[in-house]
mmCIF file of C-alpha atoms in Angstrom:
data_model
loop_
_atom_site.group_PDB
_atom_site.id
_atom_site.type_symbol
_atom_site.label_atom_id
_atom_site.label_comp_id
_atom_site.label_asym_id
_atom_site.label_seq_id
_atom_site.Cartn_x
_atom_site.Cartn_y
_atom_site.Cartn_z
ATOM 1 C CA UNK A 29 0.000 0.000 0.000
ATOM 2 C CA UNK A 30 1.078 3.643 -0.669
ATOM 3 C CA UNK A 31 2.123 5.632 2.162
ATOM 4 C CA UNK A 32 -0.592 7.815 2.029
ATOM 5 C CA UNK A 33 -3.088 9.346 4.584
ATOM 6 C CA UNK A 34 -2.668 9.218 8.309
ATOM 7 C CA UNK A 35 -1.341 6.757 10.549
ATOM 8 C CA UNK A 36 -3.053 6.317 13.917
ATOM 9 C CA UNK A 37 0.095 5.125 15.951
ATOM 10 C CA UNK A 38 -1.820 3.857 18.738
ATOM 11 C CA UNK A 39 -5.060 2.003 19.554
ATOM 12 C CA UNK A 40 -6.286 -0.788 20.892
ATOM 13 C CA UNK A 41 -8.720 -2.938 18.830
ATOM 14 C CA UNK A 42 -9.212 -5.754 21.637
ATOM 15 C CA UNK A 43 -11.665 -2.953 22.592
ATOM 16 C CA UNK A 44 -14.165 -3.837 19.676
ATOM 17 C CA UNK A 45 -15.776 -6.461 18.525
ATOM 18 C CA UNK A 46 -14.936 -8.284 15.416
ATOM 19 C CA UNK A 47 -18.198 -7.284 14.119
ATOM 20 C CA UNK A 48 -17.247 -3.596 14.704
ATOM 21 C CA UNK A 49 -14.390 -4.166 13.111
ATOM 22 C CA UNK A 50 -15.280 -3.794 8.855
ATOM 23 C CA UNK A 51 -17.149 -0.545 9.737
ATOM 24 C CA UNK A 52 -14.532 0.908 12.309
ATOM 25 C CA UNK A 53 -11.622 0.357 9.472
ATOM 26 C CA UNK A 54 -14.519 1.961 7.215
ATOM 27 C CA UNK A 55 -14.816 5.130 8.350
ATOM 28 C CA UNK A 56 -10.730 5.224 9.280
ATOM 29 C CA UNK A 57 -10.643 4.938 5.493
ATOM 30 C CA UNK A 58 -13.041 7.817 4.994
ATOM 31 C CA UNK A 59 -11.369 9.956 7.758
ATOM 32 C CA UNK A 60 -7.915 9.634 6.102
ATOM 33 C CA UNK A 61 -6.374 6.730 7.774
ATOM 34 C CA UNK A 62 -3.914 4.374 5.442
ATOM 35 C CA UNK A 63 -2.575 2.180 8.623
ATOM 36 C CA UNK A 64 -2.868 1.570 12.471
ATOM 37 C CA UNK A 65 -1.366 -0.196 15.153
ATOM 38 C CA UNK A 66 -3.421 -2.420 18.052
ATOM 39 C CA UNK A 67 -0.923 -2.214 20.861
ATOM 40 C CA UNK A 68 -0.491 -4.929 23.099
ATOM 41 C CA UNK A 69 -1.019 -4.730 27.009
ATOM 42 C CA UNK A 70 -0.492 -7.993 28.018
ATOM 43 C CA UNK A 71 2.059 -10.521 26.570
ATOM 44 C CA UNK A 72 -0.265 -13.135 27.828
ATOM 45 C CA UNK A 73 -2.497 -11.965 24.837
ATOM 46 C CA UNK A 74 -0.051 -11.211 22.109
ATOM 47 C CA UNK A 75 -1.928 -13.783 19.758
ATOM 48 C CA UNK A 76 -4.895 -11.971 20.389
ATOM 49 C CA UNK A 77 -2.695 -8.788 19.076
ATOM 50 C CA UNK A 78 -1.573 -10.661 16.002
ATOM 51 C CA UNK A 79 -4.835 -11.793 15.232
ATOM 52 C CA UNK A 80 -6.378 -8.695 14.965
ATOM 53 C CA UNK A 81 -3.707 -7.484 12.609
ATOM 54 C CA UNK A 82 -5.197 -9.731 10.140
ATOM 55 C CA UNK A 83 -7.784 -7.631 10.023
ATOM 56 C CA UNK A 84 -6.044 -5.102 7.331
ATOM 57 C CA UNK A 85 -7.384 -4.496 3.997
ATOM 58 C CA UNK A 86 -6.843 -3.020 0.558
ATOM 59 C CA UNK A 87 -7.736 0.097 2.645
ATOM 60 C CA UNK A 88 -6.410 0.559 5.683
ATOM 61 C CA UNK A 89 -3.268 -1.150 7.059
ATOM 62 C CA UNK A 90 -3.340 -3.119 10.110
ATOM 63 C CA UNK A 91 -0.132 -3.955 12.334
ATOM 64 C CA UNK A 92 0.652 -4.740 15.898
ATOM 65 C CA UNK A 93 2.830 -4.686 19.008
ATOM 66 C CA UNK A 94 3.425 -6.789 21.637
ATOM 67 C CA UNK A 95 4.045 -5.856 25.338
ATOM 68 C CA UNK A 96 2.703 -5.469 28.617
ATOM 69 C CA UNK A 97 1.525 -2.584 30.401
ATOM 70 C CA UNK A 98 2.807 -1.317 33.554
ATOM 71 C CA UNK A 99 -0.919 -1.542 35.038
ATOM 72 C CA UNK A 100 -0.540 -5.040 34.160
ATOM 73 C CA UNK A 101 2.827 -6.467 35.680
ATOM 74 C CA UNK A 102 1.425 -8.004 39.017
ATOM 75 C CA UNK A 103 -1.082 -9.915 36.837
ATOM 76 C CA UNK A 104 1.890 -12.628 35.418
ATOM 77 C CA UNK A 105 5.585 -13.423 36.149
ATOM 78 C CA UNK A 106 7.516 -10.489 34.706
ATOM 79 C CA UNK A 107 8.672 -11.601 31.247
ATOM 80 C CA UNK A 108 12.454 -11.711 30.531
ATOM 81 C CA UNK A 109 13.685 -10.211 27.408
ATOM 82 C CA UNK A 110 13.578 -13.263 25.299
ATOM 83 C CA UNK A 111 9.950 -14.371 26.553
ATOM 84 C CA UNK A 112 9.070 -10.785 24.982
ATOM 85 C CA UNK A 113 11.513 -11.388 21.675
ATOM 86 C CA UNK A 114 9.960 -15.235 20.898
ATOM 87 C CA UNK A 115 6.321 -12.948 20.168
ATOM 88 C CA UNK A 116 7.864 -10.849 17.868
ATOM 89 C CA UNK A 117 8.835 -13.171 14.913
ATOM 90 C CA UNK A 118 5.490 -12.600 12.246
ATOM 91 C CA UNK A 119 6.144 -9.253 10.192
ATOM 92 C CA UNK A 120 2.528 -7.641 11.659
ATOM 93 C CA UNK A 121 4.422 -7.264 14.711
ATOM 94 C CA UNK A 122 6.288 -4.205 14.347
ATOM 95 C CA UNK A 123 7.126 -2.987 17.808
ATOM 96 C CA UNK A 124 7.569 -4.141 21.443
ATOM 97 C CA UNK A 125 5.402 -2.726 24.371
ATOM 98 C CA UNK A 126 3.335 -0.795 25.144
ATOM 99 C CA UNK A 127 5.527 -0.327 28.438
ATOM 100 C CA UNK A 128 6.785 2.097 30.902
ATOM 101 C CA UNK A 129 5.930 3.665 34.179
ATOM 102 C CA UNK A 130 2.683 5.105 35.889
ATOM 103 C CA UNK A 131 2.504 6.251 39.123
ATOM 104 C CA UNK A 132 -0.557 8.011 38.668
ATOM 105 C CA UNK A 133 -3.141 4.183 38.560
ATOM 106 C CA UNK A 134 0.288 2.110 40.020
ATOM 107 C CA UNK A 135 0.439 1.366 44.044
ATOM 108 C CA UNK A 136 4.389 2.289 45.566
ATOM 109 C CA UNK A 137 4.931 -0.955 45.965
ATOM 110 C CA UNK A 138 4.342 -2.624 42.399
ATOM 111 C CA UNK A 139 6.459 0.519 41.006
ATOM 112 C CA UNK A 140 9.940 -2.009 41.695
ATOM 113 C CA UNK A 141 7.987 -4.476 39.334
ATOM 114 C CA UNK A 142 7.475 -2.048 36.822
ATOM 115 C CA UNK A 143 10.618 -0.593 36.400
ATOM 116 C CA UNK A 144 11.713 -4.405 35.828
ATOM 117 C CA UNK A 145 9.303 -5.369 33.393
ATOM 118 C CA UNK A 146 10.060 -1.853 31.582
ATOM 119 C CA UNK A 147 14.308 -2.319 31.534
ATOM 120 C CA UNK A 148 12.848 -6.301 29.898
ATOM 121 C CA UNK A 149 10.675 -4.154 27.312
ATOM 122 C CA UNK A 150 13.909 -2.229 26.469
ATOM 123 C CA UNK A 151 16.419 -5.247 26.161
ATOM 124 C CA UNK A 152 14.125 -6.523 23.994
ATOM 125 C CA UNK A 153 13.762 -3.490 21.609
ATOM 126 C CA UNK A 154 17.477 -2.871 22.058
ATOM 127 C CA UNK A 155 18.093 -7.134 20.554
ATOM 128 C CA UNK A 156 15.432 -6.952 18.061
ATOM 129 C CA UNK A 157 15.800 -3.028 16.278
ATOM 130 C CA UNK A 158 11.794 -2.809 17.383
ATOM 131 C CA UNK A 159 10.954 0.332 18.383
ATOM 132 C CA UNK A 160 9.318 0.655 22.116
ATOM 133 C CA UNK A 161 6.075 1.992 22.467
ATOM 134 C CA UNK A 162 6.553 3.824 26.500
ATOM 135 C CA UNK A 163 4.078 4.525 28.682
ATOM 136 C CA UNK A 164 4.696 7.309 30.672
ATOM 137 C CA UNK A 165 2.229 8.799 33.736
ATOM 138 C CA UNK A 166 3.352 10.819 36.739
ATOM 139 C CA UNK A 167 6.600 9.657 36.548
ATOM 140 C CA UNK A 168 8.909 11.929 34.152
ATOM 141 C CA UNK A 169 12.281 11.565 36.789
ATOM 142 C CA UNK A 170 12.022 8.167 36.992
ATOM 143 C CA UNK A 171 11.688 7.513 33.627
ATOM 144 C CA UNK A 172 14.329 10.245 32.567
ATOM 145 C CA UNK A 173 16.638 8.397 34.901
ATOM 146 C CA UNK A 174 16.046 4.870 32.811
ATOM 147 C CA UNK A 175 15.946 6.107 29.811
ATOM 148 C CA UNK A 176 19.198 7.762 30.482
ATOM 149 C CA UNK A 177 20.820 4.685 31.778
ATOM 150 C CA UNK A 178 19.602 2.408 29.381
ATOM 151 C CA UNK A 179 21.327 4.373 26.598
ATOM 152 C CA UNK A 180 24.405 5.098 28.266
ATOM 153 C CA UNK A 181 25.062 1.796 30.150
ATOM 154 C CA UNK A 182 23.699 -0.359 27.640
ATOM 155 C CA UNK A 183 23.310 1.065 23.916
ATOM 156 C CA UNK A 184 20.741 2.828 22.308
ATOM 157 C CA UNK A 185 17.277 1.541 21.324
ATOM 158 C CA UNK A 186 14.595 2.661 19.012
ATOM 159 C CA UNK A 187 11.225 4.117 20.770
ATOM 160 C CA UNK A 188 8.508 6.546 21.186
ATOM 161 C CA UNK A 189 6.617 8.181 24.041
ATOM 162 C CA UNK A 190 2.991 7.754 23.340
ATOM 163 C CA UNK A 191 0.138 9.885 24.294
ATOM 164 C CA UNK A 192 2.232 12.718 25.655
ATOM 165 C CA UNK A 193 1.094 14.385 28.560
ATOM 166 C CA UNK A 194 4.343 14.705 30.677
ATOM 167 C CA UNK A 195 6.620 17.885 30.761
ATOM 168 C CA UNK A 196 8.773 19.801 27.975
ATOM 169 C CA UNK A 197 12.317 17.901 30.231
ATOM 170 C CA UNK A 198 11.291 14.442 29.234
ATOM 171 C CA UNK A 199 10.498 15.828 26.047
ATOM 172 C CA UNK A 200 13.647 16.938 25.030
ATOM 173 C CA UNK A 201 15.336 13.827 26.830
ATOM 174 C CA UNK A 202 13.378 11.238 24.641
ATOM 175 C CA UNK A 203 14.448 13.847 21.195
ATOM 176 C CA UNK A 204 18.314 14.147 22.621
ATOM 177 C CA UNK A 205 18.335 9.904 23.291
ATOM 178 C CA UNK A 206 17.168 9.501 19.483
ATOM 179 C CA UNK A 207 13.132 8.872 20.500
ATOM 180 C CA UNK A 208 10.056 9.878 18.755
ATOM 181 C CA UNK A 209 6.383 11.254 21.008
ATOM 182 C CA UNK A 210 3.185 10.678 19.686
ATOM 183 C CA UNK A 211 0.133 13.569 20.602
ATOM 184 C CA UNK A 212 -3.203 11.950 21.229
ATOM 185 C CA UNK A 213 -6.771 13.781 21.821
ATOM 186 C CA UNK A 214 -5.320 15.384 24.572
ATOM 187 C CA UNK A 215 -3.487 17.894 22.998
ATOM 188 C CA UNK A 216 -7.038 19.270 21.672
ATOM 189 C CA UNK A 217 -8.279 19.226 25.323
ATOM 190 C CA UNK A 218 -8.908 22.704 26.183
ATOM 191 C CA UNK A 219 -6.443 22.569 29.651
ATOM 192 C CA UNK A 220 -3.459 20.936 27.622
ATOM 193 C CA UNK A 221 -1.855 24.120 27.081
ATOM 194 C CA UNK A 222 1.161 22.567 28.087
ATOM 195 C CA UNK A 223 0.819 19.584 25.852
ATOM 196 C CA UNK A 224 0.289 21.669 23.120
ATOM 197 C CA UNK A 225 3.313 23.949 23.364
ATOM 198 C CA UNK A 226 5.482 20.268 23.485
ATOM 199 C CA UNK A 227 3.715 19.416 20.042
ATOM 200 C CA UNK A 228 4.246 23.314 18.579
ATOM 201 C CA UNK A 229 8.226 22.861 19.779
ATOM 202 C CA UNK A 230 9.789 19.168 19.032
ATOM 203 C CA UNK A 231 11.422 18.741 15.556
ATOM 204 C CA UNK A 232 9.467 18.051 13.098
ATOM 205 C CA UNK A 233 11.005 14.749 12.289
ATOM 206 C CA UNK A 234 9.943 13.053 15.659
ATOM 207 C CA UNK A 235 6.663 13.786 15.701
ATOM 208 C CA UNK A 236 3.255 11.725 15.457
ATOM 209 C CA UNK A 237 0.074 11.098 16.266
ATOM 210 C CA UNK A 238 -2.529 8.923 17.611
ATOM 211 C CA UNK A 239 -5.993 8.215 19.022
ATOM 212 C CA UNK A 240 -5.266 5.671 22.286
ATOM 213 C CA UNK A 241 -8.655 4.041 20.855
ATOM 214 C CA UNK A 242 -11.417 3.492 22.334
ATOM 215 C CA UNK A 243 -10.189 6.219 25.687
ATOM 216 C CA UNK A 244 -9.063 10.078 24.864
ATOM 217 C CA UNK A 245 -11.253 11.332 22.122
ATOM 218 C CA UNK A 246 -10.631 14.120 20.746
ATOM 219 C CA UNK A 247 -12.300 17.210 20.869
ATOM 220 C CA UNK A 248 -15.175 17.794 19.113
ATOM 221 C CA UNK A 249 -15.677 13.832 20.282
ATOM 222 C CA UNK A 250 -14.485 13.901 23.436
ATOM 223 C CA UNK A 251 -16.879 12.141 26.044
ATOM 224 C CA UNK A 252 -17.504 9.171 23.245
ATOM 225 C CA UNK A 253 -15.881 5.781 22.502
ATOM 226 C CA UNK A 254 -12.694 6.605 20.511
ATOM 227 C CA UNK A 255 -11.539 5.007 17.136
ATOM 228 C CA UNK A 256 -8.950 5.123 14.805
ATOM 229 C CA UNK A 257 -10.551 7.735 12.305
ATOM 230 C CA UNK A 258 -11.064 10.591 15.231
ATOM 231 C CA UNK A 259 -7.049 10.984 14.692
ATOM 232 C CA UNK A 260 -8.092 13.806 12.218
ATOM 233 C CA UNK A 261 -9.274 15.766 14.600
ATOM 234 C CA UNK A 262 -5.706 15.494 16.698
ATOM 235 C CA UNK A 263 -4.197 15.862 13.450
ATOM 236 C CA UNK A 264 -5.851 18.919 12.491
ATOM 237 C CA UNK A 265 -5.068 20.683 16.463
ATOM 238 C CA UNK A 266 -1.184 19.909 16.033
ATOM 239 C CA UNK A 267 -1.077 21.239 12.098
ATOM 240 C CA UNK A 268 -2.508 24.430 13.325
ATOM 241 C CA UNK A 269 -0.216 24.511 15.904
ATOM 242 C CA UNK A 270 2.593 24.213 13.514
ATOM 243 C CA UNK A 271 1.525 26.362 10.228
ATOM 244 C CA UNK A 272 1.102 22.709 8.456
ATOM 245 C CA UNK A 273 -1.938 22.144 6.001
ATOM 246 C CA UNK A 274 -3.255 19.130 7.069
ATOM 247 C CA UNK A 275 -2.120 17.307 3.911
ATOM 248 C CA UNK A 276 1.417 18.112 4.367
ATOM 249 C CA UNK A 277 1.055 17.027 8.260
ATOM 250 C CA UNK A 278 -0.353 13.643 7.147
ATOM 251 C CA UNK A 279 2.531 13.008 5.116
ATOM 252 C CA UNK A 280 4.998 14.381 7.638
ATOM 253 C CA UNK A 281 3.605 12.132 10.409
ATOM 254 C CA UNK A 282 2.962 9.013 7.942
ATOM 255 C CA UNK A 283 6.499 9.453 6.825
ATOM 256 C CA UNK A 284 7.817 9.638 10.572
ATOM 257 C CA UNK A 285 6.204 6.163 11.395
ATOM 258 C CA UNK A 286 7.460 4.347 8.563
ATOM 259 C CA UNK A 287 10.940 5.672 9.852
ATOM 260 C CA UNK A 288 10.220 4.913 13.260
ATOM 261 C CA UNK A 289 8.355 1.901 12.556
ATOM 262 C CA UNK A 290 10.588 0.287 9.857
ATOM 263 C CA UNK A 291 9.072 -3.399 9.732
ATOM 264 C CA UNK A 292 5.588 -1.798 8.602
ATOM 265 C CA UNK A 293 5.618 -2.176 4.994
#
């Protein structure tokens, strides 16, 4: 398929029902949308990830991740680096995670387990050349102080913050280490003034967006069950922001994934 149209970096289709599912990619189509990614939160249920990648058609690309999510990591033993690397063989897996760090929904105690299952995330991007989808909440020195360490103790590895809502330091850590942030609905939220200044600001290169389907919609949908083709409305907010025509932002973003992103074909 072309590389045309938007690319919704982040959702999570395990939300809908197959039935939804022809319709959903439907009006992604008609919204703009040429691809998507369903991003694992469990590792447990990477097959269910991989399944619903088959769901792509002529129309709309469909690819995966697998990972698990730091809400999850007292549900299972955490995974070691090649328990994450042995899901990631079949090309509609194009990334690892997502993982990372909240503090915000995550008790004190499990944040120990966290941090381990995130440094397994990143050995496994590191091995494989997958880029790492984070997940970042109320936790930008902590994860600043990985990220950090990870690169300089251990070599660099390919990854992007999604759904940015942290502040303009971890920002320009994740550009400096070589990383990419994606901007959901929030940044059209009318209180994300701060959000919105990190999307006017980062280079152009590392930028893109998403929808964090079926949570976040975006203003004028906000309050309604997300999907994959409300990423125009994000898309529009952050052109705006930048002086882009919303063509030329599609193609900027599109272009960033497939950099980022360099299994999706």
């Amino acid at each position: 398929m072309a590389r045309t149209g938007l690319t919704d970096s982040h959702c999570h289709l395990d939300h809908f029902s197959d039935e939804e599912l022809p319709d959903l990619l439907s009006r992604a189509r008609a919204a703009g949308v040429s691809g998507l990614v369903t991003i694992g939160t469990r590792l447990s249920r990477a097959a269910e990830q991989k399944r619903l990648a088959g769901f792509d058609s002529d129309n709309v690309r469909v690819w995966c991740t697998v990972g698990t999510h730091p809400d999850h990591v007292d549900e299972t033993p955490v995974p070691t680096a090649g328990d994450i690397i042995a899901q990631t063989h079949e090309d509609c897996v194009i990334g690892i995670g997502e993982s990372g760090l909240d503090y915000f929904h995550g008790k004190p105690e499990i944040r120990p387990r966290q941090q381990e299952s995130f440094r397994a995330n990143i050995d496994a991007a590191r091995q494989t050349g997958l880029p790492l989808v984070i997940h970042t909440r109320d936790a930008d020195e902590d994860m600043m102080s990985i990220l950090r360490h990870e690169h300089e103790e251990k070599g660099a590895f390919p990854f992007l913050v999604h759904c940015f809502s942290s502040g303009p330091e971890l920002a320009r850590t994740a550009v400096e280490l070589g990383g990419y942030i994606s901007f959901s609905g929030i940044a059209t939220f009318g209180r994300a003034e701060s959000v919105r200044a990190v999307a006017a600001e980062i280079p152009a290169e590392r930028l893109l967006v998403e929808t964090d389907a079926p949570f976040l919609a975006p203003v004028p949908k906000r309050g309604k069950r997300n999907e994959p083709g409300y990423v125009a409305h994000t898309a529009r907010v952050v052109a705006e922001l930048r002086g882009m025509e919303d063509d030329a932002f599609a193609a900027l973003t599109t272009a960033n994934f497939h950099r980022l992103f360099t299994r999706a074909a």
